[in-house]
Coordinates of C-alpha atoms and ligand atoms in Angstrom, one line a residue:
M1 CA 5.8 186.6 -86.0
K2 CA 3.9 189.2 -88.0
I3 CA 1.3 189.1 -90.8
T4 CA 2.6 190.4 -94.0
A5 CA -0.1 189.6 -96.5
A6 CA -3.8 188.7 -96.7
E7 CA -5.2 187.6 -100.1
V8 CA -8.7 186.5 -101.1
I9 CA -9.0 183.6 -103.6
V10 CA -12.3 183.0 -105.3
T11 CA -12.5 179.7 -107.2
S12 CA -15.3 177.6 -108.6
P13 CA -14.3 173.9 -109.0
T14 CA -17.9 172.5 -109.1
R15 CA -19.1 175.4 -107.0
N16 CA -17.9 178.7 -105.7
F17 CA -15.5 178.9 -102.8
V18 CA -14.0 182.0 -101.1
T19 CA -10.7 181.4 -99.3
L20 CA -8.6 183.8 -97.3
K21 CA -4.8 183.2 -97.3
I22 CA -2.7 184.9 -94.6
T23 CA 1.1 185.0 -95.0
T24 CA 3.6 185.8 -92.2
D25 CA 7.1 187.1 -92.1
E26 CA 8.3 183.7 -91.1
G27 CA 7.0 182.1 -94.3
L28 CA 4.2 180.3 -92.6
T29 CA 0.8 180.6 -94.3
G30 CA -2.7 179.8 -93.1
I31 CA -6.1 179.5 -94.9
G32 CA -9.7 180.1 -93.9
D33 CA -13.1 179.5 -95.5
A34 CA -15.4 182.5 -96.2
T35 CA -17.9 180.9 -98.5
L36 CA -21.5 182.1 -98.3
N37 CA -23.5 180.1 -100.8
G38 CA -25.1 182.4 -103.4
R39 CA -23.6 185.6 -101.9
E40 CA -20.0 184.7 -102.2
L41 CA -18.7 188.0 -103.6
A42 CA -20.1 190.0 -100.7
V43 CA -17.8 188.3 -98.3
A44 CA -14.9 188.4 -100.7
H45 CA -15.3 192.2 -100.9
Y46 CA -15.8 192.6 -97.2
L47 CA -12.4 190.8 -96.7
K48 CA -10.6 192.5 -99.5
D49 CA -11.9 196.0 -99.0
H50 CA -12.3 196.2 -95.2
V51 CA -10.4 193.5 -93.4
A52 CA -7.1 192.6 -95.3
Q53 CA -5.3 195.9 -94.5
L54 CA -6.2 195.6 -90.8
L55 CA -4.3 192.3 -90.5
I56 CA -1.0 193.5 -91.8
G57 CA 1.7 193.9 -89.1
K58 CA -0.5 192.1 -86.5
D59 CA 0.6 189.1 -84.4
P60 CA -1.0 185.9 -85.9
H61 CA -0.8 184.1 -82.6
A62 CA -3.2 186.5 -80.9
I63 CA -6.3 184.7 -82.2
E64 CA -8.8 185.6 -79.6
D65 CA -7.7 189.3 -79.6
M66 CA -8.0 189.4 -83.4
W67 CA -11.5 187.9 -83.2
Q68 CA -12.7 190.4 -80.7
F69 CA -11.1 193.3 -82.6
L70 CA -12.8 192.4 -85.9
Y71 CA -16.1 191.7 -84.2
R72 CA -16.2 194.8 -81.9
S73 CA -14.3 197.4 -84.0
S74 CA -16.7 197.0 -87.0
Y75 CA -19.5 198.4 -84.8
W76 CA -22.0 196.6 -87.2
R77 CA -22.0 193.2 -85.6
R78 CA -23.2 189.7 -86.6
G79 CA -24.8 188.8 -89.9
P80 CA -23.6 186.0 -92.3
V81 CA -21.3 188.3 -94.3
T82 CA -19.5 189.7 -91.3
M83 CA -19.3 186.4 -89.5
A84 CA -18.1 184.4 -92.5
A85 CA -15.3 187.0 -93.0
I86 CA -14.3 186.8 -89.3
A87 CA -14.5 183.0 -89.6
A88 CA -11.9 183.0 -92.4
V89 CA -9.4 185.0 -90.4
D90 CA -10.0 182.9 -87.3
M91 CA -9.4 179.6 -89.2
A92 CA -6.4 180.9 -91.0
L93 CA -4.8 182.0 -87.7
W94 CA -5.5 178.5 -86.1
D95 CA -3.9 177.0 -89.2
I96 CA -0.8 179.1 -88.7
K97 CA -0.7 178.4 -85.0
G98 CA -0.9 174.7 -85.7
K99 CA 1.9 174.9 -88.3
A100 CA 4.1 176.9 -85.9
A101 CA 3.5 174.3 -83.1
G102 CA 3.9 171.4 -85.5
M103 CA 0.5 170.0 -84.3
P104 CA -3.0 169.5 -85.9
V105 CA -5.5 172.1 -84.6
Y106 CA -7.5 169.5 -82.6
Q107 CA -4.4 169.0 -80.4
L108 CA -4.3 172.7 -79.7
L109 CA -8.0 172.6 -78.8
G110 CA -7.4 170.1 -76.0
G111 CA -6.6 166.9 -77.9
A112 CA -8.7 164.0 -79.2
C113 CA -11.8 162.9 -77.3
R114 CA -12.5 160.1 -79.7
R115 CA -10.9 158.0 -82.5
G116 CA -12.9 159.9 -85.2
L117 CA -16.3 161.5 -85.9
S118 CA -19.4 159.5 -86.6
T119 CA -21.1 160.9 -89.7
Y120 CA -24.3 160.9 -91.6
G121 CA -24.9 160.5 -95.3
H122 CA -27.7 161.7 -97.5
A123 CA -30.4 159.6 -99.2
S124 CA -33.3 160.7 -101.3
G125 CA -35.8 159.3 -103.7
R126 CA -38.6 160.4 -106.0
D127 CA -40.4 157.2 -104.8
V128 CA -39.8 154.7 -102.1
E129 CA -38.0 152.2 -104.4
E130 CA -35.5 154.9 -105.5
L131 CA -35.1 156.0 -101.9
F132 CA -34.3 152.4 -100.7
D133 CA -31.6 152.2 -103.5
S134 CA -30.2 155.5 -102.3
I135 CA -30.1 154.3 -98.7
R136 CA -28.3 151.1 -99.7
A137 CA -25.8 153.1 -101.7
E138 CA -25.0 155.2 -98.7
Q139 CA -24.6 152.1 -96.5
E140 CA -22.2 150.7 -99.1
H141 CA -20.1 153.9 -98.7
G142 CA -19.8 153.2 -94.9
Y143 CA -22.6 155.4 -93.5
T144 CA -24.6 154.0 -90.6
A145 CA -26.6 157.2 -90.1
I146 CA -28.6 158.6 -93.0
R147 CA -30.7 161.7 -93.6
V148 CA -33.8 160.8 -95.6
Q149 CA -35.4 163.3 -97.9
T150 CA -38.3 162.3 -100.2
S151 CA -40.4 163.6 -103.0
V152 CA -44.0 164.4 -102.1
P153 CA -46.9 163.6 -104.5
G154 CA -48.1 166.9 -106.0
I155 CA -44.8 168.8 -105.4
K156 CA -42.4 168.9 -108.4
A157 CA -39.1 169.9 -106.9
L158 CA -38.1 169.3 -103.3
Y159 CA -35.2 170.3 -101.1
G160 CA -32.7 167.4 -100.7
V161 CA -34.1 165.2 -103.4
A162 CA -31.6 164.4 -106.2
A163 CA -33.0 165.7 -109.6
Q164 CA -32.1 162.5 -111.4
K165 CA -32.2 158.8 -110.5
Q166 CA -28.8 157.8 -109.1
A167 CA -27.1 155.0 -111.0
S168 CA -26.5 152.0 -108.8
G169 CA -23.8 152.8 -106.3
E170 CA -23.5 156.5 -107.5
R171 CA -23.0 159.1 -104.9
Y172 CA -25.9 161.5 -104.1
D173 CA -25.2 164.6 -106.1
Y174 CA -26.2 167.5 -104.1
E175 CA -26.0 170.9 -105.9
P176 CA -28.7 173.2 -104.6
A177 CA -26.9 176.4 -105.8
Q178 CA -27.5 176.4 -109.5
R179 CA -24.9 178.4 -111.5
T180 CA -27.5 180.5 -113.4
A181 CA -28.3 184.2 -113.6
Q182 CA -31.6 183.7 -111.8
P183 CA -32.6 181.5 -108.9
A184 CA -34.6 178.4 -109.8
E185 CA -38.2 178.5 -108.6
E186 CA -39.6 175.5 -106.8
D187 CA -43.1 174.7 -105.5
W188 CA -44.3 173.8 -102.0
D189 CA -47.4 172.5 -100.2
T190 CA -47.1 171.9 -96.5
R191 CA -50.3 169.8 -96.1
A192 CA -49.2 167.4 -98.8
Y193 CA -45.7 167.2 -97.1
L194 CA -47.1 166.5 -93.6
R195 CA -49.4 163.7 -95.0
H196 CA -46.6 162.0 -97.0
V197 CA -43.4 162.1 -94.9
P198 CA -44.5 159.8 -92.0
T199 CA -45.6 157.1 -94.6
V200 CA -42.1 157.2 -96.0
F201 CA -40.4 156.8 -92.7
E202 CA -42.7 154.0 -91.9
A203 CA -41.6 152.2 -95.1
V204 CA -37.9 152.9 -94.4
R205 CA -38.1 151.5 -90.8
H206 CA -40.0 148.5 -92.1
E207 CA -37.4 147.8 -94.8
F208 CA -34.2 148.6 -92.8
G209 CA -35.2 147.8 -89.2
P210 CA -34.8 149.6 -85.9
E211 CA -31.0 150.0 -85.8
M212 CA -30.4 152.5 -88.6
I213 CA -29.9 156.1 -87.5
L214 CA -32.4 158.2 -89.4
L215 CA -32.6 162.0 -89.7
H216 CA -34.7 164.5 -91.6
D217 CA -34.4 168.1 -92.6
G218 CA -37.6 170.2 -92.7
H219 CA -35.7 173.2 -94.1
H220 CA -37.5 176.0 -92.2
R221 CA -40.8 175.4 -93.9
M222 CA -43.3 174.7 -91.2
T223 CA -45.3 176.8 -88.7
P224 CA -44.8 175.9 -85.0
L225 CA -48.0 173.9 -84.9
Q226 CA -47.2 172.0 -88.2
A227 CA -43.7 171.3 -86.9
A228 CA -45.2 169.9 -83.7
Q229 CA -47.5 167.7 -85.7
L230 CA -44.7 166.4 -87.8
G231 CA -42.5 165.7 -84.8
K232 CA -45.3 163.8 -83.2
S233 CA -46.2 161.8 -86.3
L234 CA -42.5 160.8 -86.7
E235 CA -42.1 159.6 -83.1
P236 CA -42.8 155.9 -83.9
Y237 CA -39.9 155.9 -86.4
D238 CA -37.3 157.1 -83.7
L239 CA -35.5 159.9 -85.6
F240 CA -32.0 160.9 -84.4
W241 CA -33.1 164.5 -85.2
L242 CA -35.6 166.6 -87.0
E243 CA -33.7 169.6 -88.4
D244 CA -34.8 173.1 -89.0
C245 CA -38.5 172.3 -88.5
T246 CA -39.4 176.0 -88.2
P247 CA -37.7 179.2 -89.6
A248 CA -34.6 179.9 -87.4
E249 CA -35.7 183.6 -86.7
N250 CA -38.7 182.4 -84.6
Q251 CA -36.9 180.9 -81.7
E252 CA -40.1 180.8 -79.5
A253 CA -41.6 178.4 -82.0
L254 CA -39.4 175.7 -80.6
R255 CA -41.0 176.1 -77.2
L256 CA -44.3 175.1 -78.7
V257 CA -42.8 172.2 -80.7
R258 CA -41.0 170.9 -77.6
Q259 CA -44.3 170.8 -75.6
H260 CA -45.8 168.4 -78.1
T261 CA -43.1 166.0 -79.3
T262 CA -40.1 164.0 -78.0
T263 CA -38.5 163.9 -81.5
P264 CA -35.0 165.4 -81.0
L265 CA -34.5 168.8 -82.6
A266 CA -31.5 170.2 -84.4
I267 CA -31.2 173.8 -85.6
G268 CA -28.7 176.5 -86.5
E269 CA -27.2 176.2 -89.9
V270 CA -28.2 179.8 -90.6
F271 CA -27.2 181.1 -87.2
N272 CA -24.0 183.2 -87.0
T273 CA -23.3 183.8 -83.4
I274 CA -23.2 182.1 -80.0
W275 CA -26.0 184.5 -79.0
D276 CA -28.4 182.9 -81.5
F277 CA -28.1 179.7 -79.5
K278 CA -27.9 181.1 -76.0
D279 CA -31.6 180.9 -75.0
L280 CA -32.3 177.7 -77.0
I281 CA -29.6 175.9 -75.2
R282 CA -30.3 177.3 -71.7
E283 CA -34.0 176.5 -72.0
Q284 CA -33.1 173.1 -73.5
L285 CA -35.3 173.7 -76.5
I286 CA -32.8 172.0 -78.9
D287 CA -30.7 168.8 -78.8
Y288 CA -28.1 169.5 -81.5
V289 CA -26.2 172.6 -82.5
R290 CA -26.2 172.8 -86.4
A291 CA -23.7 175.6 -86.8
A292 CA -21.0 175.6 -89.4
S293 CA -17.6 177.0 -88.5
T294 CA -17.6 179.1 -91.7
H295 CA -20.9 180.9 -90.9
F296 CA -20.4 181.2 -87.2
G297 CA -17.2 183.2 -86.9
G298 CA -14.8 180.3 -87.0
I299 CA -13.2 177.7 -84.7
S300 CA -13.0 179.9 -81.6
P301 CA -16.8 180.6 -81.2
L302 CA -17.7 177.1 -82.3
K303 CA -15.6 175.6 -79.4
K304 CA -17.2 178.2 -77.0
V305 CA -20.8 177.4 -77.9
M306 CA -20.2 173.7 -77.5
D307 CA -18.6 174.2 -74.1
Y308 CA -21.7 176.2 -73.1
A309 CA -24.0 173.5 -74.6
A310 CA -22.2 170.8 -72.7
M311 CA -23.7 172.1 -69.4
Y312 CA -27.2 171.3 -70.8
Q313 CA -26.4 168.0 -72.5
V314 CA -26.8 169.6 -75.9
K315 CA -24.5 168.0 -78.5
S316 CA -22.9 169.0 -81.8
G317 CA -24.4 168.3 -85.3
F318 CA -22.2 170.7 -87.3
H319 CA -23.5 171.7 -90.8
G320 CA -21.3 170.0 -93.4
P321 CA -22.8 170.4 -96.9
T322 CA -20.6 170.9 -100.0
D323 CA -21.0 174.7 -99.8
V324 CA -18.8 174.7 -96.7
S325 CA -15.3 174.4 -98.4
P326 CA -12.8 171.6 -97.4
V327 CA -11.1 174.3 -95.3
G328 CA -14.3 175.1 -93.3
F329 CA -15.1 171.5 -93.1
A330 CA -11.7 170.6 -91.7
A331 CA -12.0 173.4 -89.1
Q332 CA -15.2 171.9 -87.6
V333 CA -13.9 168.3 -87.8
H334 CA -11.0 169.5 -85.6
V335 CA -13.5 171.0 -83.1
G336 CA -15.6 167.8 -83.2
M337 CA -12.5 165.8 -82.3
A338 CA -11.7 168.0 -79.3
I339 CA -15.1 168.5 -77.6
H340 CA -16.7 166.0 -75.2
N341 CA -20.3 166.7 -76.3
F342 CA -19.8 165.6 -79.9
G343 CA -23.1 164.3 -81.5
L344 CA -22.9 163.5 -85.2
Q345 CA -21.2 165.2 -88.2
E346 CA -22.9 165.8 -91.5
F347 CA -20.6 164.7 -94.3
M348 CA -21.2 165.3 -97.9
P349 CA -17.9 164.6 -99.8
H350 CA -16.7 167.3 -102.2
S351 CA -16.2 166.5 -105.8
E352 CA -12.9 165.4 -107.3
K353 CA -12.5 168.8 -109.0
T354 CA -12.9 170.5 -105.6
N355 CA -10.4 168.2 -104.0
S356 CA -7.9 168.9 -106.8
V357 CA -7.9 172.6 -105.7
F358 CA -8.1 171.9 -101.9
R359 CA -5.7 169.1 -101.0
Q360 CA -7.1 167.4 -97.9
Q361 CA -5.7 165.1 -95.2
L362 CA -9.3 164.1 -94.2
T363 CA -10.0 160.4 -94.0
F364 CA -13.3 158.5 -93.7
E365 CA -12.7 154.9 -92.6
G366 CA -14.7 152.4 -90.7
G367 CA -17.5 155.0 -90.6
L368 CA -15.3 157.6 -88.8
L369 CA -14.0 160.9 -90.1
H370 CA -10.5 162.0 -89.1
P371 CA -8.9 165.4 -90.0
G372 CA -5.4 163.9 -90.2
D373 CA -2.3 164.8 -88.1
A374 CA -0.6 167.3 -90.4
P375 CA 0.2 170.5 -88.6
G376 CA -2.6 173.1 -88.8
L377 CA -5.9 172.4 -90.5
G378 CA -4.5 169.8 -92.9
V379 CA -5.8 171.4 -96.1
E380 CA -3.6 173.1 -98.7
L381 CA -4.9 175.3 -101.5
D382 CA -3.4 174.7 -104.9
E383 CA -3.5 178.2 -106.3
K384 CA -2.6 177.2 -109.8
E385 CA -5.5 174.7 -109.9
A386 CA -7.8 177.3 -108.3
A387 CA -7.0 179.8 -111.0
K388 CA -8.4 177.4 -113.6
Y389 CA -12.0 177.8 -112.2
P390 CA -13.2 181.4 -112.3
Y391 CA -16.2 182.5 -110.2
Q392 CA -19.7 181.7 -111.7
Q393 CA -22.8 183.5 -110.5
A394 CA -24.9 181.0 -108.5
Y395 CA -28.2 181.1 -106.6
L396 CA -30.0 178.8 -104.2
P397 CA -33.5 177.9 -105.4
Y398 CA -36.6 179.5 -103.7
N399 CA -40.2 178.4 -103.2
R400 CA -43.6 179.6 -104.2
L401 CA -46.9 178.2 -103.1
N402 CA -49.7 177.2 -105.5
D403 CA -51.1 180.8 -105.6
G404 CA -47.7 182.4 -106.2
T405 CA -46.8 183.4 -102.6
V406 CA -43.1 183.2 -101.8
H407 CA -42.5 180.6 -99.1
D408 CA -39.4 179.6 -97.1
W409 CA -37.0 177.4 -99.0
Ligands
KDG1 O1 -26.4 176.6 -98.8 C1 -27.6 176.0 -98.3 C2 -27.2 174.5 -98.0 O2 -26.1 174.4 -97.2 C3 -28.4 173.8 -97.2 O3 -29.5 173.8 -98.0 C4 -28.0 172.4 -96.8 O4 -29.8 172.3 -95.3 C5 -28.7 171.9 -95.7 C6 -28.1 170.8 -94.9 O5 -28.7 170.4 -93.9 O6 -27.1 170.3 -95.3
MG2 MG1 -30.2 171.7 -93.3

């Protein structure tokens, strides 16, 4: 079998997605996700201008060789743009291999280790009452694990808090990349945040009891000492994990955080390679790997990092926001099915419009996600539908402190 075409499709059904479609001389096609929220066209051009022509005539079955070729031959390694482009090729080739074998990708990765993936949903509130409603709505949708984000008195906009009150039973609408010409500016005050968050978790535990699995995302905003303080003050509320407590670049920060708290730590949604995790896993400074297949070079490296992590009892907690397309999401659900050290999968369902472009086999029943048993990844791109939604410029928000200083968002 040989690759005969590689096309890049950019579509914006609710939000922007970049998809690579690879076609072979045997008529089989495969798709891969290359979406980089807020910088989508950089990856689209990387693929169109520098990668597509390299694929023509190559054997689509040689996935590992293709990965190594794209990674090493570019000379300029790593980085989110490069790794999202390589991820798209890797996923598309796994999709083709699955279709050629007549098997879902998780079977090719070693087969199912479980009936389906436990997931967590997202609750937020501008006050405790709104937060409780939001948690109840998530429970009604079948989630037993819930990430809790909260407004903080004195801060106007906050990561993870829905801008409007959710109507009873309405899904949490999470759209951090606004489709505007400039990024939205938000405000931040770490001291106010550190004072308020433990009081909210205390209220949640009091209302919902000890059973519920609770998580929180610190979104890279704290110094090592502040993160250690937060981890410590949240210990009585038994979090499943505290995510991104410090900026991901400062890996040594986690050594300090670890010395001070037993709250489990998850990190890595902005990591792009297995090397970003190497020391953190070996030194057992984290408990959960937050990589997303799309920003991490695809299915092949995600499986490798998890096999390495297994030796240190570190588990998966793959990043699954709506800016990972249904293709990228399916890719990591297949990995989650096949690894022994699965932890918990983030699941933020895509909009109906998104699902009309990306036809999925994914199911969420009895609290468990399953990628389906269709050959390949189990996602088909409807190109006619995709063409109805042209790209729209979008930016993630960013933060400024009281005095105007830019802060991590
Ligand atoms: O593109 C950025 C989002 O994916 C990110 O803000 C979501 O932190 C996030 C999460 O944990 O889902
Ligand atoms: Mg996060």
